[in-house]
Coordinates of C-alpha atoms in Angstrom, one line a residue:
Chain A
V11 CA 77.0 76.4 40.4
V12 CA 79.7 75.1 42.8
G13 CA 79.2 73.3 45.4
P14 CA 80.2 69.9 47.0
G15 CA 80.2 66.8 45.9
S16 CA 79.6 64.2 48.4
T17 CA 76.9 65.9 50.5
D18 CA 73.9 64.5 51.5
D19 CA 72.5 67.4 53.8
A20 CA 68.4 67.4 52.3
T21 CA 68.3 71.7 52.5
I22 CA 71.7 71.6 50.4
L23 CA 70.2 69.2 47.3
A24 CA 66.9 71.1 47.2
A25 CA 69.3 74.3 47.0
A26 CA 71.2 73.1 44.2
T27 CA 68.7 72.1 42.4
Q28 CA 66.2 75.0 42.8
V29 CA 69.1 77.5 41.8
G30 CA 69.7 74.8 39.2
A31 CA 66.0 75.8 37.4
G32 CA 66.1 79.3 38.1
L33 CA 68.8 79.7 36.0
A34 CA 68.1 77.8 33.3
R35 CA 64.5 79.9 33.0
A36 CA 66.7 82.5 33.0
D37 CA 67.9 81.4 29.6
L38 CA 71.4 80.9 31.4
V39 CA 73.5 77.8 30.0
V40 CA 74.2 75.7 33.8
V41 CA 78.2 74.8 33.7
T42 CA 79.4 72.5 36.7
G43 CA 82.1 70.5 37.7
G44 CA 79.8 67.3 36.3
L45 CA 79.6 65.2 39.1
G46 CA 77.1 64.3 42.3
G47 CA 76.5 66.0 45.2
V48 CA 75.4 70.1 44.5
M49 CA 76.8 69.0 41.0
A50 CA 74.6 66.6 40.0
A51 CA 70.9 68.3 41.7
A52 CA 71.9 71.8 40.1
S53 CA 72.3 69.9 36.9
R54 CA 69.4 67.8 37.4
G55 CA 67.0 70.8 38.3
A56 CA 68.7 73.0 34.5
R57 CA 67.8 69.9 32.7
Q58 CA 64.2 69.4 34.0
A59 CA 63.4 73.6 33.2
G60 CA 64.7 72.7 29.7
G61 CA 68.6 74.4 30.1
L62 CA 71.3 73.3 28.5
V63 CA 74.1 71.7 30.8
V64 CA 77.9 71.5 30.8
G65 CA 80.0 68.8 33.0
V66 CA 83.2 69.7 32.9
L67 CA 85.1 66.8 35.0
P68 CA 87.8 66.2 36.8
G69 CA 88.6 62.8 35.1
A70 CA 89.8 61.8 30.6
D71 CA 86.1 59.9 31.4
A72 CA 83.6 61.5 29.7
G73 CA 81.5 58.7 31.2
S74 CA 81.4 59.9 34.8
A75 CA 79.2 62.6 33.9
N76 CA 75.4 63.1 35.4
E77 CA 73.2 62.0 33.5
W78 CA 71.8 65.5 33.4
V79 CA 74.7 66.3 32.0
D80 CA 74.6 67.5 28.2
V81 CA 78.1 68.3 27.1
A82 CA 80.4 66.6 29.1
V83 CA 84.2 68.4 29.1
P84 CA 86.3 65.9 30.3
T85 CA 89.6 67.4 31.3
G86 CA 91.5 64.4 33.2
L87 CA 93.1 67.6 34.8
G88 CA 91.7 66.6 37.9
E89 CA 91.3 69.2 40.8
G90 CA 92.7 71.8 38.2
R91 CA 89.7 71.7 36.2
N92 CA 87.6 74.0 39.1
L93 CA 90.2 76.8 37.6
L94 CA 87.7 76.0 34.2
V95 CA 84.3 75.8 35.8
V96 CA 85.3 79.1 37.0
R97 CA 86.6 80.4 33.9
M98 CA 83.3 79.4 31.9
A99 CA 81.0 81.0 34.7
E100 CA 80.2 84.4 33.9
V101 CA 78.7 84.2 37.7
V102 CA 79.5 82.0 40.0
V103 CA 76.8 80.3 42.2
A104 CA 77.9 78.4 45.5
V105 CA 75.2 76.5 47.2
G106 CA 76.7 74.7 49.9
G107 CA 80.6 74.9 51.4
S108 CA 83.3 72.2 51.1
W109 CA 87.3 73.1 50.5
G110 CA 86.9 72.6 47.4
T111 CA 84.1 74.9 47.1
L112 CA 85.9 77.8 48.7
A113 CA 88.7 77.2 46.2
E114 CA 86.6 78.5 43.8
V115 CA 84.7 81.6 45.1
A116 CA 88.6 82.7 45.6
L117 CA 89.5 81.9 42.2
A118 CA 86.6 83.8 40.7
R119 CA 86.8 86.5 42.8
R120 CA 90.6 86.9 41.8
A121 CA 89.1 86.7 38.2
G122 CA 86.8 89.2 38.8
T123 CA 83.9 86.6 38.4
P124 CA 81.0 87.8 40.4
V125 CA 79.6 84.8 43.1
V126 CA 76.8 84.8 44.6
S127 CA 76.7 82.4 48.1
L128 CA 73.7 80.4 50.1
H129 CA 74.2 78.6 52.1
G130 CA 78.0 78.2 52.2
W131 CA 81.1 80.6 52.6
S132 CA 81.6 83.5 54.8
V133 CA 85.7 85.1 54.7
D134 CA 87.4 87.7 56.7
G135 CA 90.6 89.3 55.0
P136 CA 92.5 91.9 53.8
A137 CA 90.2 91.6 50.4
A138 CA 87.3 90.4 52.5
D139 CA 84.9 93.9 51.1
D140 CA 84.6 92.2 47.6
G141 CA 83.9 88.9 48.8
P142 CA 81.0 86.8 48.0
R143 CA 77.2 88.4 47.3
V144 CA 75.7 86.2 50.6
V145 CA 71.5 85.5 50.6
A146 CA 69.4 84.1 51.5
S147 CA 67.3 81.7 49.5
P148 CA 67.7 79.4 46.5
D149 CA 65.3 82.3 44.4
D150 CA 67.3 84.5 46.4
A151 CA 70.5 83.2 45.0
V152 CA 69.2 83.1 40.5
R153 CA 68.1 86.5 41.0
A154 CA 71.0 88.1 42.3
A155 CA 73.6 86.0 39.2
V156 CA 71.2 87.4 36.7
S157 CA 71.3 91.0 38.5
L158 CA 75.1 90.9 38.3
L159 CA 74.9 89.4 35.0
S160 CA 73.3 92.8 34.5
A161 CA 75.9 94.9 36.3
P162 CA 78.6 96.5 34.6
P163 CA 81.8 94.3 34.9
C164 CA 84.0 94.8 38.4
Chain B
V1 CA 105.1 80.1 50.4
V2 CA 102.1 82.3 49.1
G3 CA 101.0 85.4 49.5
P4 CA 100.0 88.7 47.2
G5 CA 102.7 89.2 44.0
S6 CA 101.9 92.7 44.5
T7 CA 101.8 93.8 47.7
D8 CA 104.3 97.0 48.8
D9 CA 103.1 96.7 52.8
A10 CA 106.1 96.7 54.5
T11 CA 105.1 94.8 57.1
I12 CA 103.9 91.6 55.2
L13 CA 106.9 91.4 52.7
A14 CA 109.3 91.5 55.7
A15 CA 107.7 88.9 57.2
A16 CA 107.8 86.6 53.9
T17 CA 111.5 87.1 53.9
Q18 CA 112.1 86.1 57.8
V19 CA 110.1 83.4 57.3
G20 CA 111.4 81.9 53.6
A21 CA 114.9 82.4 55.4
G22 CA 113.7 80.7 58.8
L23 CA 112.3 77.6 56.8
A24 CA 115.5 77.8 55.1
R25 CA 117.6 77.0 58.3
A26 CA 115.0 74.5 59.0
D27 CA 116.6 72.9 56.0
L28 CA 113.6 72.8 53.6
V29 CA 112.9 73.2 50.4
V30 CA 110.9 76.3 49.4
V31 CA 108.2 76.5 47.0
T32 CA 106.8 79.8 45.7
G33 CA 105.1 80.7 43.0
G34 CA 108.1 82.3 41.6
L35 CA 107.3 86.5 40.9
G36 CA 107.4 88.9 43.0
G37 CA 105.5 90.4 47.0
V38 CA 105.3 87.7 49.2
M39 CA 106.8 84.9 46.5
A40 CA 110.6 87.4 45.9
A41 CA 110.5 88.7 49.5
A42 CA 110.5 84.9 51.3
S43 CA 112.8 83.3 48.0
R44 CA 115.1 86.0 48.7
G45 CA 115.1 85.1 52.4
A46 CA 115.8 81.9 51.8
R47 CA 118.6 82.3 49.1
Q48 CA 120.2 84.1 51.4
A49 CA 120.0 82.2 54.0
G50 CA 121.6 79.4 51.9
G51 CA 118.0 77.5 51.3
L52 CA 117.0 75.6 47.1
V53 CA 114.3 77.8 46.8
V54 CA 112.0 76.8 43.4
G55 CA 110.1 78.6 41.5
V56 CA 106.1 77.7 40.1
L57 CA 105.4 79.7 37.5
P58 CA 102.4 80.9 35.7
G59 CA 104.0 82.1 32.5
A60 CA 105.8 79.2 29.7
D61 CA 109.4 81.7 30.0
A62 CA 111.9 80.4 33.4
G63 CA 112.8 83.9 32.2
S64 CA 109.9 85.9 34.6
A65 CA 111.2 84.6 38.0
N66 CA 112.6 86.3 40.9
E67 CA 115.6 86.8 40.8
W68 CA 116.6 84.3 43.8
V69 CA 114.8 81.1 42.3
D70 CA 117.1 78.0 42.5
V71 CA 115.3 75.8 39.8
A72 CA 112.4 77.3 37.9
V73 CA 109.1 75.4 36.8
P74 CA 107.3 77.7 33.3
T75 CA 104.3 76.1 33.7
G76 CA 102.5 78.7 31.3
L77 CA 99.0 77.3 33.3
G78 CA 98.6 81.1 34.5
E79 CA 96.5 81.1 37.7
G80 CA 96.1 76.9 37.0
R81 CA 99.6 76.9 38.5
N82 CA 99.0 77.2 42.4
L83 CA 97.3 74.1 42.0
L84 CA 101.6 73.2 41.5
V85 CA 102.7 75.3 43.9
V86 CA 100.1 73.5 46.8
R87 CA 100.6 69.8 45.9
M88 CA 104.6 70.8 45.7
A89 CA 104.3 71.4 49.1
E90 CA 104.0 69.1 52.5
V91 CA 103.1 72.3 54.6
V92 CA 101.3 75.5 53.1
V93 CA 102.6 78.9 54.9
A94 CA 100.4 82.0 54.1
V95 CA 102.1 85.6 54.6
G96 CA 99.3 87.6 53.2
G97 CA 96.1 88.0 51.9
S98 CA 94.7 87.8 48.5
W99 CA 92.0 86.0 46.3
G100 CA 94.4 83.8 45.4
T101 CA 96.3 83.3 48.1
L102 CA 92.6 82.5 49.7
A103 CA 92.6 80.0 46.8
E104 CA 95.8 78.0 47.4
V105 CA 94.9 78.1 51.3
A106 CA 91.6 76.1 50.4
L107 CA 93.4 74.2 47.5
A108 CA 95.7 73.0 50.0
R109 CA 93.3 72.3 52.6
R110 CA 91.1 70.4 50.0
A111 CA 94.1 68.2 49.8
G112 CA 94.7 67.8 53.1
T113 CA 98.9 69.8 53.0
P114 CA 98.4 72.0 56.6
V115 CA 98.3 75.1 55.9
V116 CA 99.9 77.9 58.5
S117 CA 98.2 81.3 58.0
L118 CA 100.5 84.9 59.1
H119 CA 98.7 88.1 58.3
G120 CA 96.2 86.6 56.0
W121 CA 92.5 85.3 55.5
S122 CA 90.2 83.6 58.6
V123 CA 87.3 81.9 56.7
D124 CA 84.0 80.6 58.0
G125 CA 81.6 78.0 56.6
P126 CA 81.3 74.4 57.0
A127 CA 84.5 73.1 57.1
A128 CA 86.4 76.0 59.1
D129 CA 86.6 73.8 62.2
D130 CA 89.8 72.1 59.8
G131 CA 91.2 75.8 58.5
P132 CA 94.4 76.9 58.9
R133 CA 96.6 77.3 61.9
V134 CA 96.7 80.8 62.5
V135 CA 99.8 82.6 63.7
A136 CA 100.9 85.3 65.7
S137 CA 104.7 86.1 63.9
P138 CA 107.4 85.2 61.4
D139 CA 109.0 83.1 64.2
D140 CA 105.7 81.2 65.1
A141 CA 104.7 80.3 61.3
V142 CA 107.9 78.5 60.8
R143 CA 107.8 76.8 64.3
A144 CA 104.0 76.1 63.3
A145 CA 105.5 74.5 60.1
V146 CA 108.1 72.8 61.2
S147 CA 105.7 70.8 63.8
L148 CA 102.8 70.4 61.4
L149 CA 105.5 68.5 59.4
S150 CA 106.5 66.2 62.2
A151 CA 103.1 66.0 62.9
P152 CA 100.9 62.0 61.6
P153 CA 98.4 63.1 58.3
C154 CA 95.6 64.8 58.4
Chain C
V8 CA 88.9 68.7 14.2
V9 CA 92.0 69.8 14.4
G10 CA 95.1 71.5 12.0
P11 CA 96.8 75.0 12.0
G12 CA 95.6 78.2 12.8
S13 CA 97.2 80.0 11.1
T14 CA 97.1 78.7 7.1
D15 CA 95.6 80.7 4.3
D16 CA 96.2 77.5 2.1
A17 CA 93.0 77.2 0.7
T18 CA 93.3 73.6 -0.3
I19 CA 93.3 73.3 3.7
L20 CA 90.4 75.8 4.3
A21 CA 88.4 74.1 1.8
A22 CA 88.6 70.2 3.5
A23 CA 88.2 71.7 6.9
T24 CA 84.9 73.4 6.0
Q25 CA 83.3 70.5 4.0
V26 CA 84.9 68.0 7.2
G27 CA 83.0 69.9 10.1
A28 CA 79.9 69.9 7.6
G29 CA 80.0 66.7 6.6
L30 CA 80.5 65.4 9.9
A31 CA 77.3 67.6 11.3
R32 CA 75.4 66.0 8.8
A33 CA 76.6 62.6 10.7
D34 CA 75.1 64.2 13.8
L35 CA 78.4 64.9 14.8
V36 CA 79.4 66.9 17.7
V37 CA 82.6 69.0 16.0
V38 CA 85.2 70.3 18.9
T39 CA 87.8 72.9 18.1
G40 CA 90.6 74.5 19.6
G41 CA 88.0 77.5 18.6
L42 CA 90.5 79.8 17.6
G43 CA 91.1 80.5 13.6
G44 CA 92.6 78.5 10.5
V45 CA 91.2 74.8 10.0
M46 CA 89.6 75.6 13.7
A47 CA 87.2 78.0 12.0
A48 CA 86.2 76.4 9.4
A49 CA 86.0 73.4 10.9
S50 CA 83.5 75.4 12.5
R51 CA 81.8 77.3 9.8
G52 CA 81.1 73.9 8.1
A53 CA 79.4 72.5 11.0
R54 CA 77.5 74.7 12.3
Q55 CA 76.4 76.0 8.6
A56 CA 75.1 72.1 8.7
G57 CA 73.6 72.0 11.8
G58 CA 76.3 71.1 13.7
L59 CA 76.2 71.7 17.5
V60 CA 80.5 73.4 17.4
V61 CA 82.5 73.4 20.6
G62 CA 85.3 75.3 20.9
V63 CA 88.0 74.5 23.6
L64 CA 90.3 78.1 23.8
P65 CA 94.2 77.9 25.2
G66 CA 92.6 81.9 26.8
A67 CA 91.4 82.4 29.4
D68 CA 88.4 84.6 28.0
A69 CA 85.9 84.0 26.3
G70 CA 85.3 86.0 23.5
S71 CA 88.8 84.9 21.9
A72 CA 86.5 82.2 20.0
N73 CA 85.8 82.7 16.3
E74 CA 82.1 83.0 15.3
W75 CA 80.3 79.9 14.9
V76 CA 81.4 78.3 18.6
D77 CA 78.0 77.6 19.7
V78 CA 80.4 76.5 23.3
A79 CA 83.3 78.6 24.3
V80 CA 85.4 76.1 26.8
P81 CA 87.9 78.6 27.8
T82 CA 90.1 77.4 29.7
G83 CA 93.2 79.3 30.6
L84 CA 95.5 76.7 30.1
G85 CA 97.8 78.1 26.5
E86 CA 99.0 75.1 24.4
G87 CA 97.3 72.5 27.1
R88 CA 94.0 72.7 25.5
N89 CA 94.8 70.8 22.9
L90 CA 95.2 67.8 25.5
L91 CA 91.4 68.4 26.2
V92 CA 90.5 69.2 22.7
V93 CA 91.5 65.3 22.5
R94 CA 89.7 64.3 25.5
M95 CA 86.9 65.5 24.0
A96 CA 87.2 63.7 21.6
E97 CA 86.1 59.7 20.1
V98 CA 87.8 60.3 17.3
V99 CA 90.0 63.1 15.6
V100 CA 90.3 64.3 12.8
A101 CA 93.5 66.7 11.7
V102 CA 93.1 68.6 8.5
G103 CA 96.8 70.0 7.5
G104 CA 99.7 69.5 9.4
S105 CA 101.5 71.8 11.9
W106 CA 103.9 70.9 15.1
G107 CA 100.8 71.5 16.9
T108 CA 98.2 69.1 15.2
L109 CA 100.9 66.6 15.2
A110 CA 101.1 67.4 19.0
E111 CA 97.3 66.8 18.8
V112 CA 97.6 63.3 16.4
A113 CA 100.4 61.9 19.0
L114 CA 98.3 62.2 22.2
A115 CA 94.7 60.6 20.7
R116 CA 97.0 57.5 19.8
R117 CA 98.7 57.5 22.9
A118 CA 95.3 57.8 24.6
G119 CA 94.2 55.7 22.5
T120 CA 92.0 57.5 20.5
P121 CA 91.5 56.7 16.8
V122 CA 93.1 59.6 14.5
V123 CA 92.3 60.4 10.8
S124 CA 94.3 62.4 8.7
L125 CA 94.2 64.0 5.6
H126 CA 96.7 66.3 4.5
G127 CA 98.4 66.5 7.3
W128 CA 101.8 64.6 9.3
S129 CA 103.1 60.9 8.3
V130 CA 105.3 59.2 10.6
D131 CA 107.1 56.9 11.0
G132 CA 108.9 55.4 14.5
P133 CA 108.2 52.9 17.0
A134 CA 104.7 52.3 17.0
A135 CA 103.7 53.2 13.4
D136 CA 101.6 50.7 12.5
D137 CA 99.1 52.1 15.0
G138 CA 99.3 55.7 13.8
P139 CA 96.8 58.0 11.6
R140 CA 94.1 56.6 9.0
V141 CA 95.4 58.3 5.9
V142 CA 93.2 60.0 3.7
A143 CA 92.6 61.7 0.3
S144 CA 89.2 63.7 0.5
P145 CA 87.1 65.7 3.1
D146 CA 84.4 63.0 2.0
D147 CA 86.7 59.9 3.1
A148 CA 87.7 61.4 6.3
V149 CA 84.3 61.7 7.5
R150 CA 83.6 57.7 6.2
A151 CA 86.6 57.1 8.0
A152 CA 85.8 59.4 10.8
V153 CA 82.3 57.8 11.5
S154 CA 83.4 54.2 11.1
L155 CA 86.5 53.8 13.2
L156 CA 83.4 55.4 15.7
S157 CA 81.8 51.8 15.1
A158 CA 84.7 50.3 15.6
P159 CA 85.7 48.5 18.6
P160 CA 88.1 50.1 20.5
C161 CA 91.3 50.5 19.7
Chain D
V14 CA 115.2 64.2 28.2
V15 CA 111.5 62.5 26.8
G16 CA 111.2 58.8 26.3
P17 CA 108.9 55.8 27.0
G18 CA 108.1 55.2 30.3
S19 CA 107.6 51.1 30.2
T20 CA 110.5 49.8 27.3
D21 CA 112.1 47.0 28.5
D22 CA 114.8 47.4 25.1
A23 CA 118.1 47.3 27.2
T24 CA 119.5 49.7 23.9
I25 CA 117.1 52.5 24.3
L26 CA 117.5 52.2 28.2
A27 CA 121.5 51.4 27.9
A28 CA 121.5 55.1 25.8
A29 CA 119.1 56.9 27.9
T30 CA 121.4 56.2 31.1
Q31 CA 125.0 57.6 28.8
V32 CA 122.3 60.7 27.7
G33 CA 121.4 61.2 31.2
A34 CA 125.3 61.2 32.3
G35 CA 126.7 63.3 29.8
L36 CA 124.0 66.3 29.9
A37 CA 124.8 66.5 33.6
R38 CA 128.6 65.8 33.1
A39 CA 127.9 69.2 31.0
D40 CA 126.6 70.9 33.9
L41 CA 122.9 71.0 32.5
V42 CA 120.0 70.2 34.6
V43 CA 118.3 66.9 33.7
V44 CA 114.8 66.8 33.5
T45 CA 112.1 64.0 32.9
G46 CA 108.6 62.6 33.4
G47 CA 110.6 61.1 36.8
L48 CA 108.2 57.6 36.2
G49 CA 109.7 54.5 35.1
G50 CA 111.5 52.8 31.3
V51 CA 113.9 56.0 29.4
M52 CA 113.0 59.0 32.4
A53 CA 114.4 56.5 35.5
A54 CA 117.6 55.2 32.9
A55 CA 117.8 59.3 32.3
S56 CA 117.7 60.0 36.4
R57 CA 120.0 57.3 37.4
G58 CA 122.5 58.3 34.3
A59 CA 122.3 61.8 35.8
R60 CA 122.5 61.3 39.2
Q61 CA 125.1 59.3 39.2
A62 CA 127.0 61.6 37.4
G63 CA 126.2 64.0 39.7
G64 CA 124.2 66.3 38.4
L65 CA 120.5 67.8 39.5
V66 CA 117.5 65.7 38.4
V67 CA 113.8 67.5 38.1
G68 CA 111.1 64.6 37.3
V69 CA 107.7 66.3 37.0
L70 CA 105.1 63.5 37.3
P71 CA 101.9 63.2 36.1
G72 CA 99.8 61.9 39.6
A73 CA 99.9 64.1 43.1
D74 CA 101.8 62.0 45.2
A75 CA 105.5 63.1 45.2
G76 CA 106.7 59.7 46.0
S77 CA 105.8 58.1 42.6
A78 CA 109.4 59.4 41.2
N79 CA 111.8 57.2 40.5
E80 CA 114.5 57.5 42.9
W81 CA 117.3 59.8 40.9
V82 CA 115.0 62.7 41.4
D83 CA 116.1 65.3 43.7
V84 CA 113.3 67.8 43.1
A85 CA 110.2 65.9 42.6
V86 CA 107.3 68.7 40.5
P87 CA 103.9 66.2 41.0
T88 CA 101.6 68.0 38.9
G89 CA 98.2 65.7 38.9
L90 CA 97.8 66.3 35.0
G91 CA 98.3 63.2 33.9
E92 CA 99.3 63.7 30.4
G93 CA 99.3 67.5 30.3
R94 CA 102.8 67.1 32.6
N95 CA 104.2 66.6 29.5
L96 CA 103.6 70.3 27.7
L97 CA 105.3 71.2 30.9
V98 CA 107.8 68.8 30.6
V99 CA 109.6 70.4 27.7
R100 CA 108.1 74.0 29.2
M101 CA 111.2 73.8 31.6
A102 CA 113.9 72.2 28.3
E103 CA 115.7 74.7 27.2
V104 CA 116.7 71.3 24.4
V105 CA 115.2 68.1 24.2
V106 CA 116.4 65.1 24.0
A107 CA 114.2 62.0 23.5
V108 CA 115.5 58.6 23.2
G109 CA 113.2 55.6 21.5
G110 CA 109.7 56.5 21.1
S111 CA 106.4 55.7 21.8
W112 CA 103.5 58.3 21.5
G113 CA 104.0 60.3 24.3
T114 CA 107.5 60.8 23.3
L115 CA 105.8 61.8 19.5
A116 CA 103.9 64.0 21.6
E117 CA 106.7 65.9 23.6
V118 CA 108.5 66.0 20.6
A119 CA 106.0 68.3 18.2
L120 CA 104.6 70.1 22.0
A121 CA 108.8 71.3 21.7
R122 CA 109.4 71.8 18.1
R123 CA 106.4 74.3 18.6
A124 CA 107.9 76.7 20.8
G125 CA 110.5 76.9 19.1
T126 CA 112.8 74.6 21.5
P127 CA 115.4 72.1 19.7
V128 CA 115.3 69.0 19.4
V129 CA 117.4 66.0 19.6
S130 CA 116.2 62.6 18.6
L131 CA 118.1 58.8 19.1
H132 CA 116.3 56.0 18.3
G133 CA 113.4 57.4 17.8
W134 CA 110.4 58.8 14.9
S135 CA 111.1 61.0 11.9
V136 CA 108.9 62.0 10.4
D137 CA 107.2 63.6 7.3
G138 CA 105.0 66.1 6.7
P139 CA 104.2 70.3 6.2
A140 CA 106.6 71.1 8.8
A141 CA 109.1 68.6 8.9
D142 CA 112.1 70.6 7.3
D143 CA 112.1 72.4 10.6
G144 CA 112.3 68.6 12.6
P145 CA 114.4 66.9 15.4
R146 CA 118.5 66.6 14.6
V147 CA 117.9 62.6 14.3
V148 CA 121.6 61.6 15.8
A149 CA 123.3 57.7 15.7
S150 CA 124.8 57.8 19.2
P151 CA 124.7 58.9 23.1
D152 CA 127.4 60.5 22.9
D153 CA 126.2 62.0 19.4
A154 CA 123.1 63.4 21.3
V155 CA 124.9 65.1 23.9
R156 CA 127.0 67.3 22.2
A157 CA 124.0 68.1 19.5
A158 CA 122.0 69.6 22.7
V159 CA 125.1 71.8 23.7
S160 CA 125.6 72.5 20.9
L161 CA 121.7 73.9 20.0
L162 CA 122.1 75.7 23.3
S163 CA 124.5 77.8 22.6
A164 CA 123.1 77.9 18.9
P165 CA 121.2 81.1 18.2
P166 CA 117.1 80.8 18.8
C167 CA 115.5 79.1 16.3

């Protein structure tokens, strides 16, 4: 689950929590960037629903992870850790949108990893046909993620 | 200069060569991802106009750089090298668009680095007001890049 | 646990398995580079003793992890992943020695992370007083690792 | 050229300056980690001898490079940039020794890149036969570096 780390938009944060919980209930491990905002909200949702939560941190200190992370990966790579979040994922769910989130969406699509987008970016350009699956609710996001996991690879 | 590495679109490649040449004539060092397509076209333009060309390679072997690269940086970071291309840049010019290019555009905007886009992506989302400066010709791209360099930082 | 990935030295491999098992029995999460040799042996030992095993892979494909890894971290960073293994660790146990292992020992010491060395490198130089704790058996390695964890930070 | 960034050992710093100058006079590009201590001393020597100097920085800000760097590569990778320094090099000259320097020596040897060591580490372990070429003076270091460049690859 990717999304802005510093938002205080209550709709976005509630959606991230519901997405995290839904993915955990579907027996998926939830991987985030380990910090605040959407990352913390999704982590909290997943943990409270009994899931395993991995946080791939920009800094070198495991202690900077939010309190719902089970396995912290302190990378020391700064923004470079976004690529690792994406590489760990079998499907990416983007909730809300910052430039960092758009970078993760694009990195995922480049790697052929399916992306679900909720309250986030839409893009138009040379490869846009192949872009994120845009959904309208947290439940739809979880359903889309699960169905993309079982679909043949793109 | 960023853009797709495997395109054979003649308009895109000619534009990249002109952009590279124009940046070199403006006494700017041209940094690319060091491989083919737009990267090679921009490198060739810059070199032939007397500029210095840096290639930040995904692999660990300097020998994979295109022939117009003066200083090869073999990173061994795979797609992670895109972040380094962006970090080396004071302004990013995107010519054409692939998912990798969009990732670089987003990484640059996240870092506050100005971006000029020619024949490429447009985006719509929460932070889109702050997006790339879209231009219509190689000359406009060079002019925009130079003016963004002299503008106050964003 | 770090060590050579391609050794077939039976003493080294048996030692790595015992170290992995001992660390798991001490309720520690075992992190390795996720591939073969010492990494696989330590992973197997830890898993069979009921522990949690993290594999931080050089490639971008989670499928390259050895079969005893519970949480695979496909980094795509090549040898750069060694730094992440070290950053995830609160204590590093090196079993056997290759140049890659020595790099991990040095990166750990640079970061102030304690290192235990079994059947591996000894170093002599400007900072050698501050080097790895050299031990003689897998049991000693586990005991040293646990005691270094509870010691004040160096 | 690699070596400690915070030393004030006059012998080490003078040696680094002489090594930088000698490599530049041999028409080699000098690559360092771009900061202070041995990195700055070697950069200064190379620049003053008319050479080209590349600085591969740990931070994301090109402005942190020492004043003798011609081409700054701001990586934002922290200590991970050491791997890039080594990958850019055809031969590594280590002057003096810190744990970071030893990591670079080991990463270079792992990659098959020849290493010359002056006033630095010696190592003893499973692969030590294949270790750095230990030399006694800056002139010997330059001579060894040049001869290792022309030798068949190891």
